[in-house]
Every structure is written in C-alpha cells, then in structure tokens.
PDB file of C-alpha atoms in Angstrom:
ATOM      1  CA  MET A   1      76.287 -55.903  16.646  1.00 48.00           C
ATOM      2  CA  SER A   2      73.194 -53.746  16.375  1.00 51.00           C
ATOM      3  CA  PHE A   3      69.768 -54.474  14.954  1.00 52.00           C
ATOM      4  CA  LEU A   4      67.355 -52.037  13.361  1.00 57.00           C
ATOM      5  CA  VAL A   5      63.989 -52.103  15.035  1.00 52.00           C
ATOM      6  CA  PRO A   6      61.128 -51.383  12.685  1.00 53.00           C
ATOM      7  CA  LEU A   7      59.172 -48.283  13.645  1.00 54.00           C
ATOM      8  CA  SER A   8      55.494 -48.518  14.343  1.00 54.00           C
ATOM      9  CA  PRO A   9      53.355 -46.472  12.069  1.00 57.00           C
ATOM     10  CA  ALA A  10      52.455 -43.124  13.633  1.00 55.00           C
ATOM     11  CA  PRO A  11      48.817 -42.962  14.708  1.00 56.00           C
ATOM     12  CA  PRO A  12      46.637 -40.982  12.367  1.00 58.00           C
ATOM     13  CA  VAL A  13      46.209 -37.318  13.371  1.00 52.00           C
ATOM     14  CA  PRO A  14      42.594 -36.546  13.814  1.00 55.00           C
ATOM     15  CA  PRO A  15      41.280 -33.630  11.731  1.00 61.00           C
ATOM     16  CA  PRO A  16      40.729 -30.420  13.597  1.00 76.00           C
ATOM     17  CA  GLY A  17      37.273 -29.839  14.959  1.00 78.00           C
ATOM     18  CA  TRP A  18      34.724 -27.408  13.665  1.00 91.00           C
ATOM     19  CA  MET A  19      35.507 -28.128   9.982  1.00 94.00           C
ATOM     20  CA  PHE A  20      31.945 -27.496   8.803  1.00 94.00           C
ATOM     21  CA  VAL A  21      30.926 -24.428  10.845  1.00 95.00           C
ATOM     22  CA  GLY A  22      32.193 -21.726   8.497  1.00 93.00           C
ATOM     23  CA  GLN A  23      30.726 -23.188   5.323  1.00 95.00           C
ATOM     24  CA  ARG A  24      27.483 -24.237   7.041  1.00 96.00           C
ATOM     25  CA  PHE A  25      26.691 -20.780   8.414  1.00 96.00           C
ATOM     26  CA  SER A  26      27.892 -18.978   5.311  1.00 95.00           C
ATOM     27  CA  ALA A  27      25.437 -20.955   3.228  1.00 96.00           C
ATOM     28  CA  PHE A  28      22.753 -20.360   5.867  1.00 97.00           C
ATOM     29  CA  MET A  29      23.119 -16.606   5.723  1.00 96.00           C
ATOM     30  CA  GLN A  30      22.935 -16.675   1.937  1.00 95.00           C
ATOM     31  CA  ARG A  31      19.688 -18.606   2.030  1.00 95.00           C
ATOM     32  CA  LEU A  32      18.206 -16.101   4.543  1.00 96.00           C
ATOM     33  CA  GLY A  33      18.661 -13.242   2.042  1.00 95.00           C
ATOM     34  CA  ILE A  34      15.577 -12.108   0.057  1.00 95.00           C
ATOM     35  CA  THR A  35      15.524 -12.531  -3.700  1.00 95.00           C
ATOM     36  CA  GLU A  36      15.796  -9.663  -6.157  1.00 95.00           C
ATOM     37  CA  GLN A  37      12.180 -10.301  -7.119  1.00 96.00           C
ATOM     38  CA  GLN A  38      11.057  -9.952  -3.494  1.00 96.00           C
ATOM     39  CA  ALA A  39      13.055  -6.798  -3.077  1.00 96.00           C
ATOM     40  CA  VAL A  40      11.508  -5.219  -6.202  1.00 96.00           C
ATOM     41  CA  ASP A  41       7.994  -6.316  -5.133  1.00 96.00           C
ATOM     42  CA  GLY A  42       8.401  -4.899  -1.639  1.00 96.00           C
ATOM     43  CA  THR A  43       9.808  -1.642  -2.873  1.00 96.00           C
ATOM     44  CA  ARG A  44       6.927  -1.189  -5.327  1.00 96.00           C
ATOM     45  CA  LYS A  45       4.336  -1.861  -2.576  1.00 96.00           C
ATOM     46  CA  GLN A  46       5.802   0.369   0.092  1.00 97.00           C
ATOM     47  CA  MET A  47       6.407   3.203  -2.386  1.00 97.00           C
ATOM     48  CA  GLY A  48       2.834   2.991  -3.599  1.00 97.00           C
ATOM     49  CA  VAL A  49       1.442   3.214  -0.034  1.00 97.00           C
ATOM     50  CA  ARG A  50       3.626   6.176   0.761  1.00 97.00           C
ATOM     51  CA  ALA A  51       2.650   7.988  -2.394  1.00 97.00           C
ATOM     52  CA  ALA A  52      -1.057   7.363  -1.697  1.00 97.00           C
ATOM     53  CA  LEU A  53      -0.794   8.937   1.729  1.00 98.00           C
ATOM     54  CA  ASN A  54       1.101  11.911   0.434  1.00 97.00           C
ATOM     55  CA  ARG A  55      -1.601  12.490  -2.204  1.00 97.00           C
ATOM     56  CA  TRP A  56      -4.243  12.435   0.476  1.00 97.00           C
ATOM     57  CA  TYR A  57      -2.605  14.542   3.120  1.00 97.00           C
ATOM     58  CA  TYR A  58      -0.108  16.772   1.193  1.00 97.00           C
ATOM     59  CA  GLY A  59      -1.548  16.967  -2.301  1.00 95.00           C
ATOM     60  CA  HIS A  60       1.365  15.321  -4.165  1.00 95.00           C
ATOM     61  CA  GLY A  61       2.422  11.777  -5.036  1.00 92.00           C
ATOM     62  CA  GLU A  62       6.055  11.818  -3.988  1.00 93.00           C
ATOM     63  CA  ALA A  63       6.724   8.516  -2.198  1.00 93.00           C
ATOM     64  CA  THR A  64       9.791   9.422  -0.263  1.00 92.00           C
ATOM     65  CA  GLN A  65       8.633  12.633   1.350  1.00 95.00           C
ATOM     66  CA  ASN A  66       7.026  12.796   4.806  1.00 97.00           C
ATOM     67  CA  SER A  67       7.741   9.135   5.436  1.00 96.00           C
ATOM     68  CA  LEU A  68      10.521   6.734   6.128  1.00 95.00           C
ATOM     69  CA  LEU A  69      11.147   3.002   6.130  1.00 96.00           C
ATOM     70  CA  ILE A  70      11.735   1.568   9.582  1.00 96.00           C
ATOM     71  CA  GLY A  71      12.176  -1.997  10.844  1.00 95.00           C
ATOM     72  CA  SER A  72      13.934  -4.708   8.944  1.00 96.00           C
ATOM     73  CA  TRP A  73      13.802  -3.009   5.537  1.00 96.00           C
ATOM     74  CA  ALA A  74      15.492   0.137   6.886  1.00 96.00           C
ATOM     75  CA  LYS A  75      18.026  -1.760   8.957  1.00 97.00           C
ATOM     76  CA  THR A  76      18.983  -4.445   6.423  1.00 96.00           C
ATOM     77  CA  LEU A  77      17.669  -7.152   8.687  1.00 97.00           C
ATOM     78  CA  ARG A  78      15.250  -8.818   6.249  1.00 96.00           C
ATOM     79  CA  VAL A  79      14.818 -12.638   6.262  1.00 96.00           C
ATOM     80  CA  ALA A  80      13.350 -14.468   3.359  1.00 94.00           C
ATOM     81  CA  PRO A  81      10.546 -14.637   2.684  1.00 92.00           C
ATOM     82  CA  PRO A  82       9.861 -11.108   4.057  1.00 91.00           C
ATOM     83  CA  ARG A  83       6.825 -10.922   6.304  1.00 90.00           C
ATOM     84  CA  ASP A  84       5.998  -7.299   6.129  1.00 94.00           C
ATOM     85  CA  ILE A  85       7.314  -3.754   5.477  1.00 97.00           C
ATOM     86  CA  ASP A  86       7.131  -1.070   8.138  1.00 97.00           C
ATOM     87  CA  VAL A  87       6.600   2.527   7.137  1.00 97.00           C
ATOM     88  CA  LEU A  88       6.430   5.549   9.423  1.00 98.00           C
ATOM     89  CA  PHE A  89       4.278   8.259   7.927  1.00 98.00           C
ATOM     90  CA  CYS A  90       4.560  11.844   9.243  1.00 97.00           C
ATOM     91  CA  MET A  91       1.131  13.406   9.513  1.00 97.00           C
ATOM     92  CA  PRO A  92       0.435  17.142   9.215  1.00 97.00           C
ATOM     93  CA  VAL A  93       0.535  18.777  12.639  1.00 96.00           C
ATOM     94  CA  ASP A  94      -3.021  20.168  12.341  1.00 96.00           C
ATOM     95  CA  ILE A  95      -4.234  16.567  12.340  1.00 96.00           C
ATOM     96  CA  PHE A  96      -2.763  16.127  15.765  1.00 96.00           C
ATOM     97  CA  HIS A  97      -4.555  19.240  17.096  1.00 95.00           C
ATOM     98  CA  ARG A  98      -7.846  18.260  15.492  1.00 95.00           C
ATOM     99  CA  TYR A  99      -7.806  14.902  17.233  1.00 95.00           C
ATOM    100  CA  GLU A 100      -6.710  16.325  20.528  1.00 93.00           C
ATOM    101  CA  ALA A 101      -9.921  18.339  20.583  1.00 94.00           C
ATOM    102  CA  ARG A 102     -11.987  15.122  20.420  1.00 94.00           C
ATOM    103  CA  ALA A 103     -13.183  12.807  23.143  1.00 92.00           C
ATOM    104  CA  GLY A 104     -12.774   9.031  23.367  1.00 93.00           C
ATOM    105  CA  ASN A 105      -9.893   6.970  21.961  1.00 95.00           C
ATOM    106  CA  ARG A 106      -8.361   9.627  19.747  1.00 95.00           C
ATOM    107  CA  GLN A 107      -5.572   7.295  18.662  1.00 95.00           C
ATOM    108  CA  SER A 108      -7.994   4.727  17.399  1.00 95.00           C
ATOM    109  CA  GLN A 109      -9.896   7.358  15.495  1.00 95.00           C
ATOM    110  CA  LEU A 110      -6.668   8.572  13.880  1.00 96.00           C
ATOM    111  CA  LEU A 111      -5.810   5.037  12.748  1.00 96.00           C
ATOM    112  CA  GLN A 112      -9.278   4.674  11.217  1.00 95.00           C
ATOM    113  CA  GLU A 113      -8.845   7.921   9.293  1.00 95.00           C
ATOM    114  CA  VAL A 114      -5.550   6.675   7.833  1.00 96.00           C
ATOM    115  CA  ARG A 115      -7.262   3.389   6.980  1.00 95.00           C
ATOM    116  CA  SER A 116     -10.012   5.289   5.121  1.00 95.00           C
ATOM    117  CA  ALA A 117      -7.456   7.398   3.271  1.00 96.00           C
ATOM    118  CA  LEU A 118      -5.612   4.331   2.045  1.00 96.00           C
ATOM    119  CA  SER A 119      -8.889   2.718   1.016  1.00 95.00           C
ATOM    120  CA  GLN A 120      -9.285   5.418  -1.663  1.00 94.00           C
ATOM    121  CA  THR A 121      -6.269   3.970  -3.490  1.00 95.00           C
ATOM    122  CA  TYR A 122      -6.767   0.344  -2.487  1.00 94.00           C
ATOM    123  CA  PRO A 123     -10.547  -0.096  -2.494  1.00 92.00           C
ATOM    124  CA  GLN A 124     -10.405  -3.874  -3.023  1.00 85.00           C
ATOM    125  CA  THR A 125      -8.019  -4.431  -0.116  1.00 88.00           C
ATOM    126  CA  ALA A 126      -9.327  -5.085   3.401  1.00 92.00           C
ATOM    127  CA  ILE A 127      -7.216  -2.479   5.186  1.00 92.00           C
ATOM    128  CA  ARG A 128      -7.393  -2.534   8.993  1.00 91.00           C
ATOM    129  CA  GLY A 129      -6.172  -0.455  11.914  1.00 89.00           C
ATOM    130  CA  ASP A 130      -4.395  -2.593  14.483  1.00 82.00           C
ATOM    131  CA  GLY A 131      -3.047  -1.137  17.751  1.00 89.00           C
ATOM    132  CA  GLN A 132      -0.242   1.125  16.491  1.00 91.00           C
ATOM    133  CA  VAL A 133      -0.436   0.371  12.774  1.00 95.00           C
ATOM    134  CA  VAL A 134      -2.594   0.483   9.715  1.00 96.00           C
ATOM    135  CA  VAL A 135      -2.104  -2.759   7.784  1.00 96.00           C
ATOM    136  CA  VAL A 136      -2.387  -2.911   4.019  1.00 96.00           C
ATOM    137  CA  PRO A 137      -2.524  -6.727   3.661  1.00 95.00           C
ATOM    138  CA  PHE A 138      -1.084  -7.293   0.167  1.00 94.00           C
ATOM    139  CA  ALA A 139      -0.973 -11.006  -0.664  1.00 90.00           C
ATOM    140  CA  THR A 140       2.795 -11.314  -0.951  1.00 90.00           C
ATOM    141  CA  MET A 141       3.965  -8.718   1.533  1.00 93.00           C
ATOM    142  CA  PRO A 142       1.811  -6.615   3.849  1.00 96.00           C
ATOM    143  CA  VAL A 143       2.758  -2.959   4.470  1.00 97.00           C
ATOM    144  CA  GLU A 144       2.287  -1.679   7.998  1.00 97.00           C
ATOM    145  CA  VAL A 145       1.897   2.067   8.315  1.00 97.00           C
ATOM    146  CA  ILE A 146       2.611   3.846  11.537  1.00 97.00           C
ATOM    147  CA  PRO A 147       1.037   7.278  11.615  1.00 97.00           C
ATOM    148  CA  ALA A 148       3.352   9.693  13.494  1.00 97.00           C
ATOM    149  CA  PHE A 149       3.978  13.333  14.286  1.00 97.00           C
ATOM    150  CA  ARG A 150       7.459  14.720  14.086  1.00 97.00           C
ATOM    151  CA  LEU A 151       8.792  16.420  17.277  1.00 96.00           C
ATOM    152  CA  ASP A 152      11.333  19.247  17.432  1.00 94.00           C
ATOM    153  CA  THR A 153      13.819  16.807  18.835  1.00 93.00           C
ATOM    154  CA  GLY A 154      13.766  14.782  15.617  1.00 93.00           C
ATOM    155  CA  GLN A 155      11.914  11.975  17.360  1.00 97.00           C
ATOM    156  CA  TYR A 156       8.348  10.938  16.552  1.00 97.00           C
ATOM    157  CA  LEU A 157       5.092  10.702  18.450  1.00 97.00           C
ATOM    158  CA  ILE A 158       3.182   7.631  17.441  1.00 96.00           C
ATOM    159  CA  ALA A 159      -0.421   6.676  18.209  1.00 94.00           C
ATOM    160  CA  ASP A 160      -1.184   3.558  20.278  1.00 93.00           C
ATOM    161  CA  ALA A 161      -4.893   2.644  20.319  1.00 93.00           C
ATOM    162  CA  ASN A 162      -4.402  -0.008  22.957  1.00 92.00           C
ATOM    163  CA  GLY A 163      -5.637   0.468  26.489  1.00 91.00           C
ATOM    164  CA  GLY A 164      -7.884   3.358  25.733  1.00 92.00           C
ATOM    165  CA  GLY A 165      -5.403   5.177  23.570  1.00 94.00           C
ATOM    166  CA  SER A 166      -2.134   7.085  24.209  1.00 94.00           C
ATOM    167  CA  TYR A 167       0.913   8.450  22.471  1.00 95.00           C
ATOM    168  CA  ARG A 168       4.445   7.193  22.798  1.00 94.00           C
ATOM    169  CA  THR A 169       7.790   8.521  21.509  1.00 96.00           C
ATOM    170  CA  THR A 170      10.091   6.635  19.165  1.00 96.00           C
ATOM    171  CA  ASP A 171      13.484   7.435  17.697  1.00 97.00           C
ATOM    172  CA  PRO A 172      14.174   5.297  14.632  1.00 96.00           C
ATOM    173  CA  TRP A 173      17.396   7.192  13.855  1.00 96.00           C
ATOM    174  CA  ALA A 174      18.817   6.437  17.223  1.00 97.00           C
ATOM    175  CA  GLU A 175      17.889   2.733  16.856  1.00 97.00           C
ATOM    176  CA  LEU A 176      19.666   2.623  13.448  1.00 97.00           C
ATOM    177  CA  SER A 177      22.756   4.386  14.789  1.00 97.00           C
ATOM    178  CA  VAL A 178      23.146   1.991  17.702  1.00 98.00           C
ATOM    179  CA  LEU A 179      22.736  -1.041  15.384  1.00 98.00           C
ATOM    180  CA  GLU A 180      25.234   0.386  12.867  1.00 98.00           C
ATOM    181  CA  ALA A 181      27.848   1.037  15.586  1.00 98.00           C
ATOM    182  CA  SER A 182      27.461  -2.501  16.953  1.00 98.00           C
ATOM    183  CA  ASP A 183      27.693  -4.032  13.523  1.00 97.00           C
ATOM    184  CA  ARG A 184      30.831  -2.129  12.622  1.00 97.00           C
ATOM    185  CA  ALA A 185      32.476  -3.045  15.952  1.00 96.00           C
ATOM    186  CA  THR A 186      31.716  -6.785  15.422  1.00 96.00           C
ATOM    187  CA  PHE A 187      32.562  -6.888  11.687  1.00 96.00           C
ATOM    188  CA  GLY A 188      28.940  -7.716  10.755  1.00 96.00           C
ATOM    189  CA  ALA A 189      28.219 -10.183  13.534  1.00 97.00           C
ATOM    190  CA  THR A 190      25.351  -8.095  14.910  1.00 98.00           C
ATOM    191  CA  ARG A 191      23.268  -8.258  11.754  1.00 98.00           C
ATOM    192  CA  ARG A 192      24.084 -11.927  11.230  1.00 97.00           C
ATOM    193  CA  LEU A 193      22.951 -12.832  14.787  1.00 98.00           C
ATOM    194  CA  ILE A 194      19.796 -10.815  14.554  1.00 98.00           C
ATOM    195  CA  ARG A 195      18.765 -12.432  11.233  1.00 97.00           C
ATOM    196  CA  MET A 196      19.498 -15.907  12.566  1.00 97.00           C
ATOM    197  CA  ALA A 197      17.489 -15.188  15.714  1.00 97.00           C
ATOM    198  CA  LYS A 198      14.587 -13.922  13.642  1.00 97.00           C
ATOM    199  CA  GLN A 199      14.695 -17.155  11.638  1.00 97.00           C
ATOM    200  CA  LEU A 200      14.431 -19.071  14.890  1.00 96.00           C
ATOM    201  CA  GLN A 201      11.567 -16.801  15.970  1.00 96.00           C
ATOM    202  CA  ARG A 202       9.772 -17.700  12.776  1.00 94.00           C
ATOM    203  CA  ASN A 203      10.552 -21.408  12.699  1.00 94.00           C
ATOM    204  CA  ALA A 204       9.815 -21.995  16.412  1.00 93.00           C
ATOM    205  CA  HIS A 205       6.864 -19.537  16.572  1.00 93.00           C
ATOM    206  CA  ALA A 206       8.561 -17.799  19.486  1.00 93.00           C
ATOM    207  CA  GLN A 207       6.439 -14.914  20.790  1.00 94.00           C
ATOM    208  CA  ILE A 208       9.114 -12.228  21.014  1.00 95.00           C
ATOM    209  CA  LYS A 209       9.140  -9.032  18.953  1.00 94.00           C
ATOM    210  CA  SER A 210      11.914  -8.535  16.457  1.00 95.00           C
ATOM    211  CA  LEU A 211      12.840  -5.203  18.004  1.00 95.00           C
ATOM    212  CA  MET A 212      13.493  -6.999  21.262  1.00 97.00           C
ATOM    213  CA  ILE A 213      15.728  -9.548  19.517  1.00 97.00           C
ATOM    214  CA  GLU A 214      17.614  -6.572  18.028  1.00 97.00           C
ATOM    215  CA  ARG A 215      18.122  -4.886  21.403  1.00 97.00           C
ATOM    216  CA  LEU A 216      19.225  -8.111  23.077  1.00 98.00           C
ATOM    217  CA  SER A 217      21.646  -8.954  20.287  1.00 98.00           C
ATOM    218  CA  VAL A 218      23.377  -5.613  20.576  1.00 98.00           C
ATOM    219  CA  ALA A 219      23.620  -5.953  24.367  1.00 97.00           C
ATOM    220  CA  PHE A 220      24.936  -9.542  24.116  1.00 97.00           C
ATOM    221  CA  LEU A 221      27.705  -8.655  21.631  1.00 97.00           C
ATOM    222  CA  GLU A 222      28.880  -5.729  23.749  1.00 96.00           C
ATOM    223  CA  THR A 223      30.472  -8.188  26.157  1.00 94.00           C
ATOM    224  CA  TRP A 224      30.739 -11.522  24.295  1.00 96.00           C
ATOM    225  CA  GLN A 225      34.390 -12.343  24.040  1.00 93.00           C
ATOM    226  CA  HIS A 226      34.231 -13.919  20.605  1.00 93.00           C
ATOM    227  CA  ALA A 227      32.248 -11.139  18.939  1.00 90.00           C
ATOM    228  CA  THR A 228      34.786 -10.609  16.141  1.00 87.00           C
ATOM    229  CA  ALA A 229      36.015 -14.226  15.778  1.00 85.00           C
ATOM    230  CA  GLY A 230      33.259 -15.595  13.568  1.00 84.00           C
ATOM    231  CA  TYR A 231      32.300 -18.515  15.825  1.00 94.00           C
ATOM    232  CA  GLU A 232      28.716 -18.617  14.577  1.00 95.00           C
ATOM    233  CA  ASP A 233      27.759 -21.831  16.286  1.00 96.00           C
ATOM    234  CA  TRP A 234      28.958 -20.616  19.732  1.00 97.00           C
ATOM    235  CA  MET A 235      27.417 -17.204  19.086  1.00 97.00           C
ATOM    236  CA  VAL A 236      23.992 -18.711  18.553  1.00 97.00           C
ATOM    237  CA  ARG A 237      24.309 -21.028  21.587  1.00 97.00           C
ATOM    238  CA  ASP A 238      25.578 -18.300  23.932  1.00 97.00           C
ATOM    239  CA  PHE A 239      23.013 -15.791  22.757  1.00 98.00           C
ATOM    240  CA  PHE A 240      20.153 -18.145  23.732  1.00 98.00           C
ATOM    241  CA  GLU A 241      21.697 -18.443  27.181  1.00 97.00           C
ATOM    242  CA  PHE A 242      22.026 -14.685  27.406  1.00 97.00           C
ATOM    243  CA  MET A 243      18.379 -14.157  26.348  1.00 97.00           C
ATOM    244  CA  LEU A 244      17.150 -16.315  29.203  1.00 97.00           C
ATOM    245  CA  ARG A 245      18.539 -13.833  31.706  1.00 96.00           C
ATOM    246  CA  TYR A 246      15.935 -11.337  30.457  1.00 96.00           C
ATOM    247  CA  VAL A 247      12.838 -13.453  30.900  1.00 97.00           C
ATOM    248  CA  GLY A 248      10.142 -11.088  32.215  1.00 96.00           C
ATOM    249  CA  GLY A 249      12.582  -8.215  32.091  1.00 96.00           C
ATOM    250  CA  SER A 250      12.843  -5.022  30.052  1.00 95.00           C
ATOM    251  CA  VAL A 251      15.195  -3.342  27.637  1.00 95.00           C
ATOM    252  CA  GLN A 252      15.870   0.391  27.175  1.00 95.00           C
ATOM    253  CA  MET A 253      15.128   1.952  23.789  1.00 96.00           C
ATOM    254  CA  PRO A 254      17.795   4.133  22.113  1.00 96.00           C
ATOM    255  CA  GLY A 255      17.070   7.784  21.979  1.00 95.00           C
ATOM    256  CA  THR A 256      13.955   7.924  24.084  1.00 95.00           C
ATOM    257  CA  GLY A 257      15.259   5.979  27.071  1.00 95.00           C
ATOM    258  CA  GLU A 258      11.943   4.221  27.378  1.00 94.00           C
ATOM    259  CA  TRP A 259      11.968   0.835  29.081  1.00 96.00           C
ATOM    260  CA  VAL A 260       9.985  -1.786  27.197  1.00 95.00           C
ATOM    261  CA  SER A 261       8.932  -5.128  28.633  1.00 95.00           C
ATOM    262  CA  ILE A 262      10.158  -8.213  26.786  1.00 95.00           C
ATOM    263  CA  GLY A 263       7.614 -10.550  28.389  1.00 95.00           C
ATOM    264  CA  ASP A 264       8.138 -14.306  28.980  1.00 96.00           C
ATOM    265  CA  ALA A 265       5.999 -16.059  26.400  1.00 96.00           C
ATOM    266  CA  TRP A 266       9.137 -16.922  24.423  1.00 96.00           C
ATOM    267  CA  ALA A 267      11.096 -18.432  27.309  1.00 97.00           C
ATOM    268  CA  SER A 268      10.089 -22.090  26.908  1.00 96.00           C
ATOM    269  CA  ARG A 269      11.013 -22.228  23.258  1.00 96.00           C
ATOM    270  CA  THR A 270      14.298 -20.434  23.922  1.00 97.00           C
ATOM    271  CA  ARG A 271      15.185 -22.993  26.599  1.00 97.00           C
ATOM    272  CA  THR A 272      14.553 -25.775  24.096  1.00 97.00           C
ATOM    273  CA  ALA A 273      16.603 -23.885  21.496  1.00 97.00           C
ATOM    274  CA  LEU A 274      19.531 -23.532  23.891  1.00 98.00           C
ATOM    275  CA  ALA A 275      19.551 -27.307  24.591  1.00 98.00           C
ATOM    276  CA  THR A 276      19.484 -28.030  20.836  1.00 98.00           C
ATOM    277  CA  ALA A 277      22.272 -25.507  20.084  1.00 98.00           C
ATOM    278  CA  GLN A 278      24.410 -27.031  22.787  1.00 98.00           C
ATOM    279  CA  ARG A 279      24.088 -30.483  21.207  1.00 98.00           C
ATOM    280  CA  ALA A 280      24.819 -29.025  17.787  1.00 97.00           C
ATOM    281  CA  CYS A 281      28.009 -27.327  19.069  1.00 97.00           C
ATOM    282  CA  GLN A 282      29.176 -30.650  20.575  1.00 96.00           C
ATOM    283  CA  TYR A 283      28.692 -32.314  17.135  1.00 96.00           C
ATOM    284  CA  GLU A 284      30.507 -29.480  15.357  1.00 96.00           C
ATOM    285  CA  ALA A 285      33.499 -29.886  17.645  1.00 95.00           C
ATOM    286  CA  VAL A 286      33.996 -33.455  16.389  1.00 95.00           C
ATOM    287  CA  ASN A 287      32.967 -32.802  12.758  1.00 95.00           C
ATOM    288  CA  ALA A 288      29.795 -34.829  13.015  1.00 95.00           C
ATOM    289  CA  ASP A 289      28.394 -32.934  10.074  1.00 95.00           C
ATOM    290  CA  ARG A 290      25.063 -34.768   9.657  1.00 95.00           C
ATOM    291  CA  ARG A 291      24.202 -34.836  13.364  1.00 96.00           C
ATOM    292  CA  ALA A 292      25.115 -31.167  13.738  1.00 96.00           C
ATOM    293  CA  GLY A 293      23.136 -30.313  10.604  1.00 96.00           C
ATOM    294  CA  ALA A 294      20.081 -32.122  11.926  1.00 96.00           C
ATOM    295  CA  GLU A 295      20.191 -30.200  15.152  1.00 97.00           C
ATOM    296  CA  TRP A 296      20.530 -26.826  13.453  1.00 97.00           C
ATOM    297  CA  ARG A 297      17.750 -27.739  11.027  1.00 97.00           C
ATOM    298  CA  SER A 298      15.417 -28.405  13.933  1.00 96.00           C
ATOM    299  CA  LEU A 299      16.127 -24.893  15.143  1.00 96.00           C
ATOM    300  CA  PHE A 300      16.162 -22.886  11.882  1.00 97.00           C
ATOM    301  CA  GLY A 301      14.319 -25.014   9.328  1.00 96.00           C
ATOM    302  CA  SER A 302      15.452 -26.069   5.836  1.00 94.00           C
ATOM    303  CA  ALA A 303      17.602 -22.989   5.372  1.00 94.00           C
ATOM    304  CA  ILE A 304      20.425 -24.771   7.183  1.00 95.00           C
ATOM    305  CA  GLY A 305      21.500 -28.444   7.405  1.00 85.00           C
ATOM    306  CA  SER A 306      24.276 -30.869   6.777  1.00 81.00           C
ATOM    307  CA  LEU A 307      26.809 -30.378   4.045  1.00 85.00           C
ATOM    308  CA  SER A 308      27.334 -34.008   3.077  1.00 78.00           C
TER     309      SER A 308
END
C-alpha cells in the first residue's frame, strides 16, 4: 500500500536583479535635456553675437558666416540648464598681422578689441575678455566667443592671453569626428556618459574641464567590454575608476596632437563619486530602489532618484 506525500510549496523565485536601472537612467537622460524654450533662447543669443561680429569685421549681418558653434551646442552634449554657448569666430587675416607688429601681450589686446566690438551692439552688457574667450554675460545663458584665425590645414589658431600671451592650434572638426565615431560604435553610449559626467561635474563642483571629460569618455569606451550593452550603472561606476588613472596626467587632442594636462583638482571628488557609485550598483543588483536612488541622487542631484 502506498501513501501520497504532500509536496512542500516551492520556494519563491527572487526577482532578477537590476530591475530599475533601465527606467531610472532613461528618465535621468530625459531630465538632462534642455527645454525647447532654452534651445530657442540660446540660438537667438549666439546668432545675435555672431551677426554683431560679422557686421563689425566683415560689413554684413549674416550670423552663420565666418563662425561656428563649438563645445556642447555643436556636439549635442548640452545639459539642462545650459551654462554657456561657445562660438569660434574667424577673424580677418589682416588683424593677425596688425597685432603681430605690436609689442606686449598681443593676444590680450586682441581679446580687448573683440570685447569693444561687441560692446557696440551690447552697450548695457558688461562684456569681458577672459584668457582665451570674450564673454557676453547674458543673464540666462552667457555666450563665450573665441577669436580665431583659420589655417590652410582647416585648423584654427586661437589667442591665449594667459602667461604673457601665445597662440595655440585647435581642430574642432577633428574633435567632432572622433566623438561621432565613438558614439556610433557604442550606439549612443558616448554622449550619454559625457552628459552624465558633466552633470556630476556640476553637482559636485568638480574642477575638470568638459573637454577633458569628453576625451576621457571616448578613451574609456574604446576598451570597456560592456560599451554596447546599456549597463548605465556599471558604466558610470567603471568610468570613475578609469578617470582616476589619469590624475595629474594628460590627454591628446584630436587633429592637432597636442597633449593637454588634466590636472588633479578633481581627484578627491571623483574618488568620493566612485565609492558612491559602487554602493549604488550593489543596491541596483538586489533591486533596492530607494537606496540606489538615494546614492545616485547624491551624485547627480534631483535629476535622478528612486522610482517608487
């Protein structure tokens, strides 16, 4: 005679980890985008500045000639609210020769001339020359103008008033080409990472230039094994660890081959950010939504947080 033995209920299957990562970071990226109103405002301001310089130096008010957007507006790397707009303005070549015949800090003198030219259109605005740029400090969104001279190579010579004055070469087209190639190869991860790192830079007041973040992001994603997988939490964590290898180091600029120092003033805040990201990733792995959200929020501010 046989007896049926009642079966014990099967233990509940735990949910898979990382349930909140995709939705959390998707919402984060949407919140980092600038509004249509900000886009219209920024476009109006930078076009006005470019037109003013063309009127002064070339006798016409066409905004798009003899100038180009560079930086975050040109590379689609803007983070809300946008901090500034970078414009490279190509000066007439005779201006270069005129200043080369002068003594003293010729680059500083050139910046002051551009400042004076812009003051004709914006007399109520306290325009200033600052190192390599002339800043038109609009209340909502400053426009930073970089006076430049176009070279036969397609690169640009820009004035640097620091350290007694000098010129350096830049290649914005090469920078954009390298960024585009990386973003295509990673299905958009390059731009997402740069924008997130820029948000950390802003929220943590990390003293590292956005262009250095860009160069490090491209270098990181060239070898990161999950570059096309969409693991945003791991990407952020591993990028901070990667950045710390470059403390006090340099990166090479596309096109010109120039090596530019990154410095180390940002290192302490990045070490703190790495430890925070590591904790957040641990919480993501066990679906601890609120704890993970709190850690990410301490890094990136209110643009990211828990979903429940």
